[in-house]
Short mmCIF file of C-alpha atoms in Angstrom, two decimals:
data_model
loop_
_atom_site.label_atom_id
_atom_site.label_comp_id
_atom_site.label_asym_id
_atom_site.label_seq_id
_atom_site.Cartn_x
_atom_site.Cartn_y
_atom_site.Cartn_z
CA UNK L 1 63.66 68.45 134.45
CA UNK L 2 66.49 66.26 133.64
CA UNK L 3 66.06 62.58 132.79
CA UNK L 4 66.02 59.85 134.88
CA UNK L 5 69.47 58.46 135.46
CA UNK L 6 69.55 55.03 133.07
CA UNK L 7 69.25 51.90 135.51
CA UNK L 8 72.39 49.93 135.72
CA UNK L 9 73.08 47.29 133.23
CA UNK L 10 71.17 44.57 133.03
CA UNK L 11 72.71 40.85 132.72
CA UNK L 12 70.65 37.87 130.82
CA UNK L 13 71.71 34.50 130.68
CA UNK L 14 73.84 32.14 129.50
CA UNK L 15 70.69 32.24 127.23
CA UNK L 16 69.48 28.77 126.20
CA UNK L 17 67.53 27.25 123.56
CA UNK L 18 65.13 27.48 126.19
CA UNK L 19 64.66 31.14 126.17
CA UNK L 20 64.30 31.24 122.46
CA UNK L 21 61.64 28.96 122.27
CA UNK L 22 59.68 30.70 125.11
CA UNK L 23 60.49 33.61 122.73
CA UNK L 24 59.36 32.25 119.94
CA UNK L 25 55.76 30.47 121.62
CA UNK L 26 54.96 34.13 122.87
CA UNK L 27 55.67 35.93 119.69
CA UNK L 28 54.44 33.18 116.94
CA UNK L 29 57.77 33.19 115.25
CA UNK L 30 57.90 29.46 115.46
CA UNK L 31 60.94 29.58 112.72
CA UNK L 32 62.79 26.50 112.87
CA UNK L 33 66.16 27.63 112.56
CA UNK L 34 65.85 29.37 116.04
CA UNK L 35 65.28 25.39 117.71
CA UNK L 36 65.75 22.95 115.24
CA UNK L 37 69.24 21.99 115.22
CA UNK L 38 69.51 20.14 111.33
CA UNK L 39 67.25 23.11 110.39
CA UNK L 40 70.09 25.10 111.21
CA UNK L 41 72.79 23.30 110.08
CA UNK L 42 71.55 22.82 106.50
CA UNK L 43 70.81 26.92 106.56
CA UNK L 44 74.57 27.26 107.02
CA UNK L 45 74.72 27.77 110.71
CA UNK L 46 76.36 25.60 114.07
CA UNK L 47 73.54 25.86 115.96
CA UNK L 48 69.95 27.86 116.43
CA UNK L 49 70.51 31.27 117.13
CA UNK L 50 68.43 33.16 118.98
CA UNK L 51 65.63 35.20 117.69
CA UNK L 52 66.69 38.68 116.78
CA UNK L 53 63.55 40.38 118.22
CA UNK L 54 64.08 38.93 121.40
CA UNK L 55 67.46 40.34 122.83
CA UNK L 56 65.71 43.38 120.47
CA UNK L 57 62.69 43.05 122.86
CA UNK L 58 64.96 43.16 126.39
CA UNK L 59 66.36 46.42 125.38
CA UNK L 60 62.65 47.28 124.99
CA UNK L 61 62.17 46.16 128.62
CA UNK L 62 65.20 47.67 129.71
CA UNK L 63 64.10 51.31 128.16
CA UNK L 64 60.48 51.09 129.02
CA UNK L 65 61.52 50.16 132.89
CA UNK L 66 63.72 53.72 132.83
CA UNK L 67 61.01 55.96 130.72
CA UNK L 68 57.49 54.47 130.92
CA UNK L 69 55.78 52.00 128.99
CA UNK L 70 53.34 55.03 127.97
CA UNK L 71 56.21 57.17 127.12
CA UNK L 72 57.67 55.76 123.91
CA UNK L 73 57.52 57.15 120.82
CA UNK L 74 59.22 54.59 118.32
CA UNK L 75 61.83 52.04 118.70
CA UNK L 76 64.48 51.62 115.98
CA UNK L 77 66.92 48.67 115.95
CA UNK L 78 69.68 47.64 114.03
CA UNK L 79 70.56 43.67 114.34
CA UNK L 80 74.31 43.50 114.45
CA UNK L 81 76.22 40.30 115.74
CA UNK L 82 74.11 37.04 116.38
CA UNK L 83 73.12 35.56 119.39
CA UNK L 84 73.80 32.09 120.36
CA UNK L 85 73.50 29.34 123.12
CA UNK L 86 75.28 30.28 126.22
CA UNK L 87 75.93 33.74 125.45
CA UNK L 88 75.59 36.00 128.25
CA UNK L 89 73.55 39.54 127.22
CA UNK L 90 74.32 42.99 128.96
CA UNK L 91 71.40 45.26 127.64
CA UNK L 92 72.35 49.24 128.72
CA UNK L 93 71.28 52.91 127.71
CA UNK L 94 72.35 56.39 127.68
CA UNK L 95 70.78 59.20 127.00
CA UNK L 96 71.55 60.97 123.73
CA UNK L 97 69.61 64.01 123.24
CA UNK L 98 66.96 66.15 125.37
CA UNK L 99 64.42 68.67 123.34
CA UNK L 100 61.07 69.88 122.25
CA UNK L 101 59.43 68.55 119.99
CA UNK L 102 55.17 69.57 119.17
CA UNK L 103 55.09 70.50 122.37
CA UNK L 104 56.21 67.58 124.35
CA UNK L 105 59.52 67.43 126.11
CA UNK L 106 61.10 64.31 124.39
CA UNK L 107 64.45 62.34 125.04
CA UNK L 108 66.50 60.24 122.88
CA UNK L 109 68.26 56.97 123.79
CA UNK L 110 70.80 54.92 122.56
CA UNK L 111 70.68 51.05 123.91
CA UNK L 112 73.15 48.34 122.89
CA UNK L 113 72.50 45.10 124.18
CA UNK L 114 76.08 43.15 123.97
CA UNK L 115 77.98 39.75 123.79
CA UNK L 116 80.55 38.52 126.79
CA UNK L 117 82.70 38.80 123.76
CA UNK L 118 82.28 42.67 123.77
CA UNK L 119 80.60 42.64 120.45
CA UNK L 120 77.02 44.39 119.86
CA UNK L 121 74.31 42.25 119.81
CA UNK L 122 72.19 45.10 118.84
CA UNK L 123 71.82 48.45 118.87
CA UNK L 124 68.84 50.26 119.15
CA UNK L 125 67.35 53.74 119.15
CA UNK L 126 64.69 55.26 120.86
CA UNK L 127 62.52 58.03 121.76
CA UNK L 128 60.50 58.94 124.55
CA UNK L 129 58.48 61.74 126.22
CA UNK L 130 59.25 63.01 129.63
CA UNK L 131 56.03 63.59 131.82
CA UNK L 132 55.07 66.51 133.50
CA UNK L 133 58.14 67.78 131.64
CA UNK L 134 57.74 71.57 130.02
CA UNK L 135 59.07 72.55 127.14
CA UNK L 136 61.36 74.78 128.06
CA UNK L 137 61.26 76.95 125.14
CA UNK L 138 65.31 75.44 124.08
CA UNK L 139 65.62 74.97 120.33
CA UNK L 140 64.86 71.67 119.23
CA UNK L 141 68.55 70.31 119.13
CA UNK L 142 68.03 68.90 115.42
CA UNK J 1 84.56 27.15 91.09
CA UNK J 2 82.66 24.35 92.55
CA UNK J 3 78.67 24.61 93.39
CA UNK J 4 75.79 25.63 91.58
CA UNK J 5 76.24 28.82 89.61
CA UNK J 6 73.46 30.90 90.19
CA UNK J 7 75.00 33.40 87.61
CA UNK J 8 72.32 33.11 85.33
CA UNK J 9 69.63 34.11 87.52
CA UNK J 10 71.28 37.72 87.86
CA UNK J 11 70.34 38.71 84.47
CA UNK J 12 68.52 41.86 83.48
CA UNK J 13 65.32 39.54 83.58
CA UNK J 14 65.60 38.37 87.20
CA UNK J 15 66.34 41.97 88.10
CA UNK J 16 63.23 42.94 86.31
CA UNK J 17 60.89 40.60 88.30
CA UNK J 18 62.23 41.44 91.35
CA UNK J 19 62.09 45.10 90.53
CA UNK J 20 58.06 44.37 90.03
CA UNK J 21 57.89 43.88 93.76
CA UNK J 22 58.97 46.97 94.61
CA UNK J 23 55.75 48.91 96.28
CA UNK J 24 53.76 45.96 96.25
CA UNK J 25 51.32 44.95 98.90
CA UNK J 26 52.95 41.63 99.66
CA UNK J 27 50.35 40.74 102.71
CA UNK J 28 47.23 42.18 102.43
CA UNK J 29 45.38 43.67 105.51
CA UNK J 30 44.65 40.39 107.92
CA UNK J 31 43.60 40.60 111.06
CA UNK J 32 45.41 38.83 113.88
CA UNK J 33 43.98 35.38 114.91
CA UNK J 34 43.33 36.53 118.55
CA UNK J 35 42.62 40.10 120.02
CA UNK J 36 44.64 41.72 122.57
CA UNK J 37 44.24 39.53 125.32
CA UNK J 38 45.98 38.58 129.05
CA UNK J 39 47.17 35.27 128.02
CA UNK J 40 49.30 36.25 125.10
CA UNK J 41 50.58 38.94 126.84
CA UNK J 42 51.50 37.30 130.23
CA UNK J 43 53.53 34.85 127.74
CA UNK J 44 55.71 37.66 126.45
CA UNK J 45 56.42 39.74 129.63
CA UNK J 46 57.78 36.33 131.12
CA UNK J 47 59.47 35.96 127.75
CA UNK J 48 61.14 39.64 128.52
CA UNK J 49 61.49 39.76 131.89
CA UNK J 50 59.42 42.62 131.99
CA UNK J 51 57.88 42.91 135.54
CA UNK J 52 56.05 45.86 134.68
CA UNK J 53 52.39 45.81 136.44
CA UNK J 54 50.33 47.52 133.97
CA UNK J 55 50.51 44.47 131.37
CA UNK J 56 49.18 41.84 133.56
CA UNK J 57 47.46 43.89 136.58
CA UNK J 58 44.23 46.40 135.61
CA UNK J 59 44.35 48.12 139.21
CA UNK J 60 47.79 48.92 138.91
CA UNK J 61 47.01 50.02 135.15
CA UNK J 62 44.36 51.86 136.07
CA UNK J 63 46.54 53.33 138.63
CA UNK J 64 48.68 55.11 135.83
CA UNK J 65 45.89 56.87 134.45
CA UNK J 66 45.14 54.15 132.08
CA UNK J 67 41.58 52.52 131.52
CA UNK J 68 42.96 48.94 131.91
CA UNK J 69 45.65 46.36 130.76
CA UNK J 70 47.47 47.43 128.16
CA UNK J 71 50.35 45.47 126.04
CA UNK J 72 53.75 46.15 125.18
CA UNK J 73 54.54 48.61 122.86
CA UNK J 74 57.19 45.65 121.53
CA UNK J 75 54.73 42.88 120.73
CA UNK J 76 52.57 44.78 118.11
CA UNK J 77 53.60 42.46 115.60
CA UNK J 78 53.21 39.29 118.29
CA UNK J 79 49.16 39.98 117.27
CA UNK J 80 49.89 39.44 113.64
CA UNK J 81 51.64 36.35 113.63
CA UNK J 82 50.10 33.67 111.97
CA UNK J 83 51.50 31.15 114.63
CA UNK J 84 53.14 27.75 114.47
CA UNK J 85 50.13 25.59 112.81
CA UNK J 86 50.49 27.85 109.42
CA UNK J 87 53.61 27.81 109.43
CA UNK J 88 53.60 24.25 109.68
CA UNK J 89 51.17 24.00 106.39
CA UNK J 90 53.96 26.07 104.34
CA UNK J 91 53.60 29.17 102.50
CA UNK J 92 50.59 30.88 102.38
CA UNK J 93 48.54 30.26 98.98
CA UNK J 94 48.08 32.62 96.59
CA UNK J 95 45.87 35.18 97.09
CA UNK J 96 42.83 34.56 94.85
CA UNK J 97 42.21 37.89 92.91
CA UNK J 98 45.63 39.51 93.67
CA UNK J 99 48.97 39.79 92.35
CA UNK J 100 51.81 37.69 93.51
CA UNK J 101 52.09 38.21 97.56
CA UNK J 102 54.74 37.42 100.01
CA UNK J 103 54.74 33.68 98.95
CA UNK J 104 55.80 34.54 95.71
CA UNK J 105 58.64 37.16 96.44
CA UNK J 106 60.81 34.55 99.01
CA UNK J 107 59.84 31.83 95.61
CA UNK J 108 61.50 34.37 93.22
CA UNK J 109 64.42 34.75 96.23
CA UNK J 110 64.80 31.32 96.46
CA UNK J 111 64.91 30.90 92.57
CA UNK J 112 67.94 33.39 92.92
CA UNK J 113 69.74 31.41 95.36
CA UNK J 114 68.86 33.65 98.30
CA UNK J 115 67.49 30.36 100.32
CA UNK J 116 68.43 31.69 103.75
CA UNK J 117 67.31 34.94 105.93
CA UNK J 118 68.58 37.27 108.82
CA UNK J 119 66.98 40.09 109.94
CA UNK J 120 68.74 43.57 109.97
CA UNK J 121 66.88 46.27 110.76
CA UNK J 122 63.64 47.18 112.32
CA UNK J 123 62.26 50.59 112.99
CA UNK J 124 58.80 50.89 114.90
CA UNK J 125 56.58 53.99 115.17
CA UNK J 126 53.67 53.76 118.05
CA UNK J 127 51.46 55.46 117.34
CA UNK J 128 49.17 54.42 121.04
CA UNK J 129 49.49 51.45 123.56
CA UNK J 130 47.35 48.49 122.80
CA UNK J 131 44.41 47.66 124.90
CA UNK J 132 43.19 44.07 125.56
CA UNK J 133 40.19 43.50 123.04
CA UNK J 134 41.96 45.49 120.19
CA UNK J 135 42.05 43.60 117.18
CA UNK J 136 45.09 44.79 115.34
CA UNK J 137 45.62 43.64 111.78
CA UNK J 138 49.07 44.15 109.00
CA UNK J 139 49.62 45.15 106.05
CA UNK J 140 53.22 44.75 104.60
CA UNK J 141 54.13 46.62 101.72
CA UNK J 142 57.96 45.99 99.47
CA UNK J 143 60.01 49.27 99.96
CA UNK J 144 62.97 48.14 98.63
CA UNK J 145 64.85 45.28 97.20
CA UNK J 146 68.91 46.46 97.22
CA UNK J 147 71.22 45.04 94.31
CA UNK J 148 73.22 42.02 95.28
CA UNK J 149 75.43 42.73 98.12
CA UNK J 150 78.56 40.54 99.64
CA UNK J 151 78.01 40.13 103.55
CA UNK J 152 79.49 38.47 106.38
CA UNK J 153 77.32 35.99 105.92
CA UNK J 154 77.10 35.01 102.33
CA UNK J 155 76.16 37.36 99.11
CA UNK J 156 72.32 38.61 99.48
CA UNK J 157 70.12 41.22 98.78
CA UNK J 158 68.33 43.25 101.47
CA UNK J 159 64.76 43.26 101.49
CA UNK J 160 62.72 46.16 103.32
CA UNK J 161 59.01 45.91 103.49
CA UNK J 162 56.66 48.79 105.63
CA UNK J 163 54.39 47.09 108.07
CA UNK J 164 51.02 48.79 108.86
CA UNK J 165 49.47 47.93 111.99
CA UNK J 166 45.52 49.17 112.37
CA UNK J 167 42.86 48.67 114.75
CA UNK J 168 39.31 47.23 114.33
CA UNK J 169 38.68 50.81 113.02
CA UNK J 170 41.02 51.24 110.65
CA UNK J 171 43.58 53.40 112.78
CA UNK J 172 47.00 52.92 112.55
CA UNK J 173 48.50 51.68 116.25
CA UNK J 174 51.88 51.84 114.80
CA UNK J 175 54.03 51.11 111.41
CA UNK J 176 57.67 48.82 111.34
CA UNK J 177 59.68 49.50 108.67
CA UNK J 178 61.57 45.72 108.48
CA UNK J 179 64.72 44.58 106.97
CA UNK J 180 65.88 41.10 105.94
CA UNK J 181 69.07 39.97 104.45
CA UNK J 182 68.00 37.27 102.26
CA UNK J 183 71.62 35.58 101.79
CA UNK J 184 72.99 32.73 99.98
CA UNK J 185 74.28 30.66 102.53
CA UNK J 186 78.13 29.74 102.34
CA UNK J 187 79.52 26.40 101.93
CA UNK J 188 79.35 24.42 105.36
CA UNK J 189 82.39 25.03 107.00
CA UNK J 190 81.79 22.99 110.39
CA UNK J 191 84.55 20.43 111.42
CA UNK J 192 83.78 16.76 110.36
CA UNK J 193 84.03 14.45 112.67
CA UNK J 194 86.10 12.19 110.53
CA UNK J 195 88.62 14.43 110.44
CA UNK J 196 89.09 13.64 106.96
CA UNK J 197 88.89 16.84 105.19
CA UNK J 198 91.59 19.48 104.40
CA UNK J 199 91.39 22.64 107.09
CA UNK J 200 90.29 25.36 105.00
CA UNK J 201 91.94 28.33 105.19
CA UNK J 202 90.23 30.94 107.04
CA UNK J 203 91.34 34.07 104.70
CA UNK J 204 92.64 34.46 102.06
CA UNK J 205 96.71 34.65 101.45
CA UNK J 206 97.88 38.41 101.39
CA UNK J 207 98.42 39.13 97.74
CA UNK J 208 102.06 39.82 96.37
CA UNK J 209 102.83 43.77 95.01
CA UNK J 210 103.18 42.19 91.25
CA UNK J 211 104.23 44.97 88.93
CA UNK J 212 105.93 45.10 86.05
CA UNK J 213 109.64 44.21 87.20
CA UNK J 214 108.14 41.33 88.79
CA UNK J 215 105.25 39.50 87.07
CA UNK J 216 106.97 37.41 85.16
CA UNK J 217 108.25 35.59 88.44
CA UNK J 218 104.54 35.32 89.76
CA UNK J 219 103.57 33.90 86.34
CA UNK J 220 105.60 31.20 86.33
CA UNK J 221 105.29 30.38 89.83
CA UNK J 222 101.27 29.77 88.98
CA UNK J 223 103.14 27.17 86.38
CA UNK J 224 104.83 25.58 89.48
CA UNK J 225 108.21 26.89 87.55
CA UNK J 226 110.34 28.21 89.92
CA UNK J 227 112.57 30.82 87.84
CA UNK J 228 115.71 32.74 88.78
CA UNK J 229 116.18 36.39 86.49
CA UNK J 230 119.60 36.32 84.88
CA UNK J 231 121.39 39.17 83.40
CA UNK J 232 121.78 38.77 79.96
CA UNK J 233 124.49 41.17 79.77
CA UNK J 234 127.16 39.63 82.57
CA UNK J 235 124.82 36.39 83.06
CA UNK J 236 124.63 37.41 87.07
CA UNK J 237 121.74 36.10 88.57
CA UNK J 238 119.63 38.08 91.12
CA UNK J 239 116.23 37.41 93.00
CA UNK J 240 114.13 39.00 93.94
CA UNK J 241 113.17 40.42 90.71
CA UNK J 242 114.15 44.20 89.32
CA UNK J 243 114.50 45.97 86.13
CA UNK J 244 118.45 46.45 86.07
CA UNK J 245 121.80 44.43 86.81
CA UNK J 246 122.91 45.38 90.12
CA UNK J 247 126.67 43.95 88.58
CA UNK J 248 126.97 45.60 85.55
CA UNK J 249 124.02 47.80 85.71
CA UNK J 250 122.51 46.16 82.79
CA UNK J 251 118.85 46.38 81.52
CA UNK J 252 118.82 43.33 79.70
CA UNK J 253 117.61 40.16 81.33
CA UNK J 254 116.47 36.53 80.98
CA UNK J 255 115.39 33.95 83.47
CA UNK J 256 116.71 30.06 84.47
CA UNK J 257 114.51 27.69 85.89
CA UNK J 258 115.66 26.85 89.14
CA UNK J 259 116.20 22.89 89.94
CA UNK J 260 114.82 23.26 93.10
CA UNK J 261 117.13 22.33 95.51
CA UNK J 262 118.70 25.13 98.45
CA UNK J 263 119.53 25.10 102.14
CA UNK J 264 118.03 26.93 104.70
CA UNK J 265 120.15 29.94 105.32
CA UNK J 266 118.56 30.90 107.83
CA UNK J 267 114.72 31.55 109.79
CA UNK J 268 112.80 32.51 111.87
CA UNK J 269 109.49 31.14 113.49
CA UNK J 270 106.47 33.28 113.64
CA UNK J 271 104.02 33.41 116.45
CA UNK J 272 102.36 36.48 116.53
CA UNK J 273 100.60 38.75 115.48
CA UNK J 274 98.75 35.83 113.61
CA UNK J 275 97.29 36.35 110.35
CA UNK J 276 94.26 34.39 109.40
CA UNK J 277 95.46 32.82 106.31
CA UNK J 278 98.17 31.28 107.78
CA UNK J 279 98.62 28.04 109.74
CA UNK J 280 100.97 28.75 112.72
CA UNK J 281 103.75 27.87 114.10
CA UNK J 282 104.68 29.36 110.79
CA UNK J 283 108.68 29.10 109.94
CA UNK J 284 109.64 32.12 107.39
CA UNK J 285 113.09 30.91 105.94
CA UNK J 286 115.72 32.83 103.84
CA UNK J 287 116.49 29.14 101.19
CA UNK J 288 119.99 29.55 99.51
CA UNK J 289 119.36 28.15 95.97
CA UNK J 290 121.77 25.57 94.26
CA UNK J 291 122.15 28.24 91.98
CA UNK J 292 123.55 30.67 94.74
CA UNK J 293 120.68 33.32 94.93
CA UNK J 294 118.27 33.23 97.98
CA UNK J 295 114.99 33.81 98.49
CA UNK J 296 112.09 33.89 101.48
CA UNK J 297 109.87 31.45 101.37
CA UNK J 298 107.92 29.27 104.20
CA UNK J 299 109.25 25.95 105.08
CA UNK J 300 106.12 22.70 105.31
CA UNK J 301 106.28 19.67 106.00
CA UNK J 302 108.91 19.77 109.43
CA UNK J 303 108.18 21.66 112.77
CA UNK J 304 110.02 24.31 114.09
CA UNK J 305 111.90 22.37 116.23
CA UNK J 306 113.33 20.54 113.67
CA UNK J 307 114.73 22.88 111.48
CA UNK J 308 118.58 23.78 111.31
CA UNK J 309 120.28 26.28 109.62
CA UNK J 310 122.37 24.47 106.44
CA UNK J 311 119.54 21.84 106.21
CA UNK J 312 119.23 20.88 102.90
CA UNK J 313 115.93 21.66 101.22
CA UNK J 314 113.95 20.92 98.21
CA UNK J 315 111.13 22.94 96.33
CA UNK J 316 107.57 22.45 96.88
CA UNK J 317 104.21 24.02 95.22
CA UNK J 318 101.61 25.87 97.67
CA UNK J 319 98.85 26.66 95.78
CA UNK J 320 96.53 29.07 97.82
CA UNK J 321 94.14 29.51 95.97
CA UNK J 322 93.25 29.52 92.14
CA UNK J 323 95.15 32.89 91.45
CA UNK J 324 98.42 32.83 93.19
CA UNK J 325 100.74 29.50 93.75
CA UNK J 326 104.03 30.28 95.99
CA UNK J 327 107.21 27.91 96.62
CA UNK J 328 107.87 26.39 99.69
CA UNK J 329 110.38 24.05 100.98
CA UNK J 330 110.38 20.75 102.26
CA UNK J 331 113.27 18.46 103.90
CA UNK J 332 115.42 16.95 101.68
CA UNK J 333 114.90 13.57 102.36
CA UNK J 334 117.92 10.87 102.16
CA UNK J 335 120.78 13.62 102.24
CA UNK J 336 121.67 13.63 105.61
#
């Protein structure tokens, strides 16, 4: 069984202030610097930025909306550039490696959720099991 | 060097008492203030965009196989938070009967200097999907604490604690491994409204090849001398600086000071590519020296547009930073 072909990219924003604070009220991060503007400023940044495990958390969506919510097996990310106010996110996958692993067919993914300005947002690594998937007796790749 | 200097918080002892964090249980099992429940997690999906069914609808989670509602694999750590009204109150006190928690590592930070935080790196492991009613609570244990580091963003240490999330029973649901640049946060650099400040210089100017044929010329130019290497031999002078006479082929030499005033022999006005440490439009010149040798230098103080080739000059100090000081050239005023 191959993998599921990796939706097309999906577009967020211009994020707002707005969308980090909804963030932040449905995680209980409620750290300032992400809406309190002289918070920020005296912390050594323009403005709030947004909350890291947020665009973190839309490549979560994005992956979990091509696998299965029930399919994932960790979720590693690396926080790169930071997000701020009217940025506009494009969070997108591709498949980087298909094997066995304890019996399971497994897949790993690559997701990069990105600026307007090209730059990487973050990156993020993942791995899921494919369903109803044999192993099909290849050597795990690793 | 302007600021405090935090220098004396780096030595051997401050090491030491960050080094005692290392493996320590910083937070202490505690249970999340709510279960797993609807609310919280209809909050985050709208949060995420997630339109998923199975975190909101138990038919269409039941539907999948599963025995109900389940949450996002993501928001594990969403049970754990402590939320906005302790966060409000400050740190969290000691722990009576333990060693020095959490509170007391980001105090020790903060004693270094380290006053502000970004978050690098997170790796989860799920180990199964929450179900509403699952109590999950965290432990957080220091992995690491890296030797001070220059960033981006200011110099910092990274800090990497292991989170351990359990269930009621004791079970692990999943583990984060979590890391936080804890940074010293650069000087403000936003634009003042006044307007009254210098523009600071975005990078740093490129550093001249100074070797041994030439140091002497950087040296004095830090001295705001602007000297001129003489032949000691034929007394030829010759700039820019080498070892031998190109006259007489002489390897004796000794320098004059320059007075400082030239004509633009010629230039040329640079637009691109642009360097950061340089303010643009930027007008390279070739100055002809009273004394007859030449040398390139930037021209300040007059646009582009204004410049002509044979307009009299005079010297000028840039200093770019505490280490190198260059000449430049300004109009001569009062000579036309």
């Amino acid at each position: 069984m191959t993998v599921p072909a990796a939706p097309d990219p999906w577009v967020v924003g211009p994020v707002t202030r707005t969308d980090f604070v909804r963030y932040q009220g449905a995680s209980g991060d409620m750290n300032p610097i992400h809406h309190d503007e002289e918070f920020a400023r005296a912390a050594g940044f323009p403005t709030p930025f947004s909350v890291g495990m947020w665009q973190a958390s839309l490549l979560g969506t994005y992956a979990t909306n091509w696998l299965g919510a029930e399919n994932v097996r960790n979720f590693r990310i690396r926080f790169l550039e930071q997000v701020w106010p009217g940025d506009v996110l494009t969070c997108g996958g591709e498949v980087v490696r298909e094997y066995d692993h304890e019996g399971e067919r497994r897949v790993d993914i690559e997701l990069t959720c990105r600026r307007q300005t090209g730059g990487k947002a973050v990156t993020a690594w993942s791995t899921f099991v494919l369903p109803g998937a044999q192993p099909d007796g290849e050597a795990d790749g690793a | 060097m302007s600021g405090p200097n935090h220098g004396s918080n780096h030595s051997g002892d401050y090491e030491e008492r960050l080094a005692a964090f290392v493996g320590v249980e910083v937070v202490p099992p505690k249970p999340g203030q709510d279960p797993v429940n609807v609310p919280m997690i209809r909050h985050w999906v709208e949060a995420m965009g997630d339109q998923n069914p199975i975190y909101l609808d138990a038919e269409a989670a039941r539907a999948t196989g599963r025995d109900g509602i389940v949450a996002p694999a993501s928001m594990v750590q969403a049970w754990t938070m402590r939320g906005y009204a302790a966060t409000a109150a400050g740190p969290a006190p000691v722990n009576p009967g333990r060693g020095p928690g959490m509170a007391e590592l980001i105090a020790l930070l903060d004693e270094g200097g380290y006053t502000s935080v970004v978050a690098t790196d997170s790796e989860f492991e799920f180990h199964r999907e929450l179900v509403v009613g699952d109590h999950v609570s965290a432990r957080e244990v220091v992995e690491s604490i890296s030797p001070e580091k220059t960033t981006a963003l200011g110099v910092g240490r990274f800090v990497t604690t292991m989170r351990t999330y359990t269930d009621a029973g004791g079970e692990v649901v999943a583990v984060q491994r979590w890391r936080t640049l804890r940074f010293r946060p650069k000087p403000k650099t936003e634009p003042q409204p006044e307007a009254a400040q210098e523009p600071e210089p975005k990078a740093p100017r490129p550093r001249p090849a100074i070797n041994r044929d030439n140091e002497f010329w950087f040296a004095a130019a830090r001295d705001h001398r602007l000297v001129i290497q003489r032949c000691a031999s034929c007394q030829v002078l010759r700039h820019p600086p080498g070892p031998c006479c190109a006259h007489c082929g002489s390897f004796d030499w000794d320098t004059v000071e320059a007075s400082g005033r030239g004509h633009v022999y010629s230039f040329v006005v640079n637009h691109h590519p642009r360097h950061p440490a340089f303010e643009y439009p930027l007008i390279v010149a070739v100055v002809e020296l009273a004394e007859g040798t030449r040398l390139i230098t930037n021209l300040v103080g007059v646009t582009p547009e204004e410049v002509e080739i044979g307009m009299p000059v005079v010297l000028d100090w840039l200093d770019a930073d505490p280490d190198l000081s260059l000449p430049v050239f300004r109009l001569r005023e009062g000579s036309n």
